[in-house]
C-alpha atoms as one frame of an Amber mdcrd trajectory, in Angstrom:
protein
  37.820 -61.342  56.043  39.280 -59.345  53.654  37.699 -55.594  53.732  37.451
 -55.598  50.059  35.409 -58.560  50.502  33.190 -57.079  52.911  32.266 -54.287
  50.962  30.476 -56.687  48.698  28.439 -57.804  51.457  27.666 -54.494  53.448
  27.635 -51.421  52.052  27.862 -49.196  55.293  31.762 -50.909  55.531  32.453
 -48.548  52.334  31.988 -45.624  55.243  35.407 -46.822  56.634  37.361 -46.354
  53.548  35.735 -43.050  52.001  35.584 -41.675  55.828  39.446 -42.088  56.232
  40.359 -39.969  53.030  39.345 -36.633  54.455  41.570 -36.741  57.268  44.381
 -37.398  55.038  43.737 -34.788  52.266  42.600 -32.163  53.809  45.618 -31.438
  56.252  45.821 -27.374  54.673  43.183 -24.923  53.783  44.561 -25.245  50.197
  42.891 -28.414  49.734  39.533 -29.929  49.921  37.891 -32.861  49.130  34.424
 -33.202  48.049  32.205 -36.643  47.964  29.143 -38.051  46.491  28.184 -41.665
  46.465  31.312 -42.975  45.221  32.560 -40.358  43.283  35.051 -38.054  44.758
  36.566 -34.337  43.917  39.954 -32.843  45.161  40.009 -28.950  44.903  43.698
 -27.356  45.469  44.172 -23.785  45.440  47.169 -21.350  45.856  48.437 -17.592
  45.240  50.626 -18.938  42.175  50.964 -21.875  39.960  53.958 -23.329  41.984
  52.012 -23.020  45.187  49.085 -25.206  43.513  51.529 -27.438  42.158  52.997
 -28.118  45.870  49.495 -28.968  47.185  48.473 -30.970  44.815  51.832 -33.024
  45.023  50.943 -33.234  48.484  47.478 -33.993  47.834  48.568 -37.242  45.146
  51.107 -38.647  48.035  48.164 -38.445  50.765  45.927 -40.284  48.092  48.794
 -42.769  47.018  49.109 -43.436  50.882  45.544 -43.901  51.093  45.034 -46.518
  48.525  48.323 -48.378  50.210  46.498 -48.427  53.145  43.142 -49.871  51.992
  44.219 -51.814  49.213  42.392 -49.733  46.936  43.028 -49.197  43.357  41.982
 -45.452  41.761  40.945 -46.153  38.021  43.293 -43.429  36.353  41.751 -44.247
  33.135  40.693 -41.094  30.976  37.157 -39.719  31.780  37.515 -41.504  35.661
  40.429 -39.713  37.533  41.823 -36.370  35.738  43.334 -33.195  36.526  42.160
 -29.645  35.287  43.581 -26.108  35.691  41.314 -23.331  35.982  42.248 -19.683
  35.636  46.079 -20.936  34.721  47.765 -18.148  33.051  50.494 -19.763  32.364
  49.363 -23.436  30.939  52.660 -24.217  29.209  54.433 -24.731  33.086  51.687
 -27.203  34.086  52.763 -30.809  33.670  51.110 -32.906  31.408  50.721 -35.670
  33.502  50.871 -36.645  37.380  51.649 -39.921  39.484  49.562 -41.232  42.153
  51.913 -44.076  42.831  53.082 -45.775  40.174  49.479 -44.738  38.277  49.867
 -41.930  35.857  46.909 -39.394  35.431  46.277 -36.634  32.410  45.627 -33.168
  32.378  42.909 -32.353  30.504  41.133 -29.012  28.938  37.678 -30.529  30.155
  35.995 -33.046  32.264  32.901 -34.162  33.882  31.702 -33.902  37.117  28.743
 -35.325  38.497  27.266 -34.646  34.895  28.263 -31.238  34.153  31.171 -30.901
  31.388  33.775 -27.852  32.779  36.195 -26.667  30.992  39.503 -24.943  31.910
  37.923 -21.516  31.250  34.556 -22.224  32.741  32.445 -21.154  29.781  30.468
 -24.534  29.698  30.178 -24.359  26.151  30.983 -27.958  25.679  28.208 -28.584
  28.461  25.701 -26.458  26.386  26.578 -28.259  23.105  26.159 -31.617  25.096
  22.478 -30.431  26.496  21.586 -29.511  22.957  22.205 -32.439  21.427  20.593
 -34.478  24.211  17.692 -32.462  23.843  17.339 -32.650  20.087  17.541 -36.503
  20.433  14.424 -36.298  23.021  12.705 -34.480  20.287  13.341 -36.483  17.392
  12.555 -39.471  19.667   9.099 -37.887  20.381   8.414 -36.689  16.956   8.288
 -40.548  16.046   5.179 -40.834  17.622   3.154 -37.826  17.280   3.082 -34.937
  14.331   0.691 -32.172  14.014  -1.793 -34.399  12.113  -1.887 -37.403  13.619
  -1.096 -38.505  17.086  -1.224 -36.853  20.453  -2.565 -33.261  20.634  -0.365
 -30.212  21.309  -1.051 -29.756  25.007   0.153 -33.388  25.853   3.124 -32.971
  23.495   4.311 -29.500  25.208   3.842 -31.318  28.878   5.620 -34.401  27.726
   8.597 -32.081  26.141   8.345 -29.930  29.645   8.709 -33.072  31.408  11.394
 -34.460  29.250  13.297 -31.664  28.665  13.380 -29.731  31.878  14.859 -32.657
  33.585  18.042 -32.072  31.440  18.037 -28.543  31.219  17.765 -27.496  34.830
  20.166 -30.136  35.922  23.440 -28.294  37.357  21.616 -25.116  35.522  22.462
 -22.891  38.114  26.278 -23.357  37.257  26.234 -23.885  33.693  23.069 -22.033
  32.220  24.352 -18.278  30.863  22.782 -16.176  28.205  25.884 -17.008  25.761
  25.418 -20.806  26.196  21.808 -20.636  25.576  21.204 -19.634  21.657  20.804
 -22.764  20.446  18.497 -24.540  23.195  16.384 -21.468  23.144  15.890 -21.659
  19.130  15.370 -25.404  19.939  12.529 -24.891  22.578  11.068 -22.070  20.416
  10.250 -24.695  17.622   9.226 -27.494  20.099   6.981 -25.494  21.478   4.953
 -23.878  18.472
């Protein structure tokens, strides 16, 4: 039976594929593989840009070997598989594209990892704007069903707002929530809770 077809029949076969990629990629301390369900992130560190690019090239080769071995295809479309460089002073020296086998991966200035938008300077301003827009949309949806003069009373509205807002607001907040990112969100929460 083809292993790819076996995945459709039993999810535990997926573990055979995934446990193997860690062993292939983590040959050096500078390379770390993080997995969550079917998402994966590879972190490469180095003392300088050349060292990072060297270990990244090794990692790309290992991933290419892994995909060939298991006859898997990595989706290299933008917003699916991307490369981002943090704390790089010489951005011009970083190549704009990389290859896994014959598939091209783009260098990007921001990417979404497990629902949190990371930017190359780790300011999280894009993620903060995304959360703000999401909360505004939820508030608009709630406002359709209630007003000060009709609908649910204020205590119920505040309870529903807390339930809808806090789930989005506190997801990953230990990473992205800073005073500089919270001005618009604090202003929105003040308007909602009035």
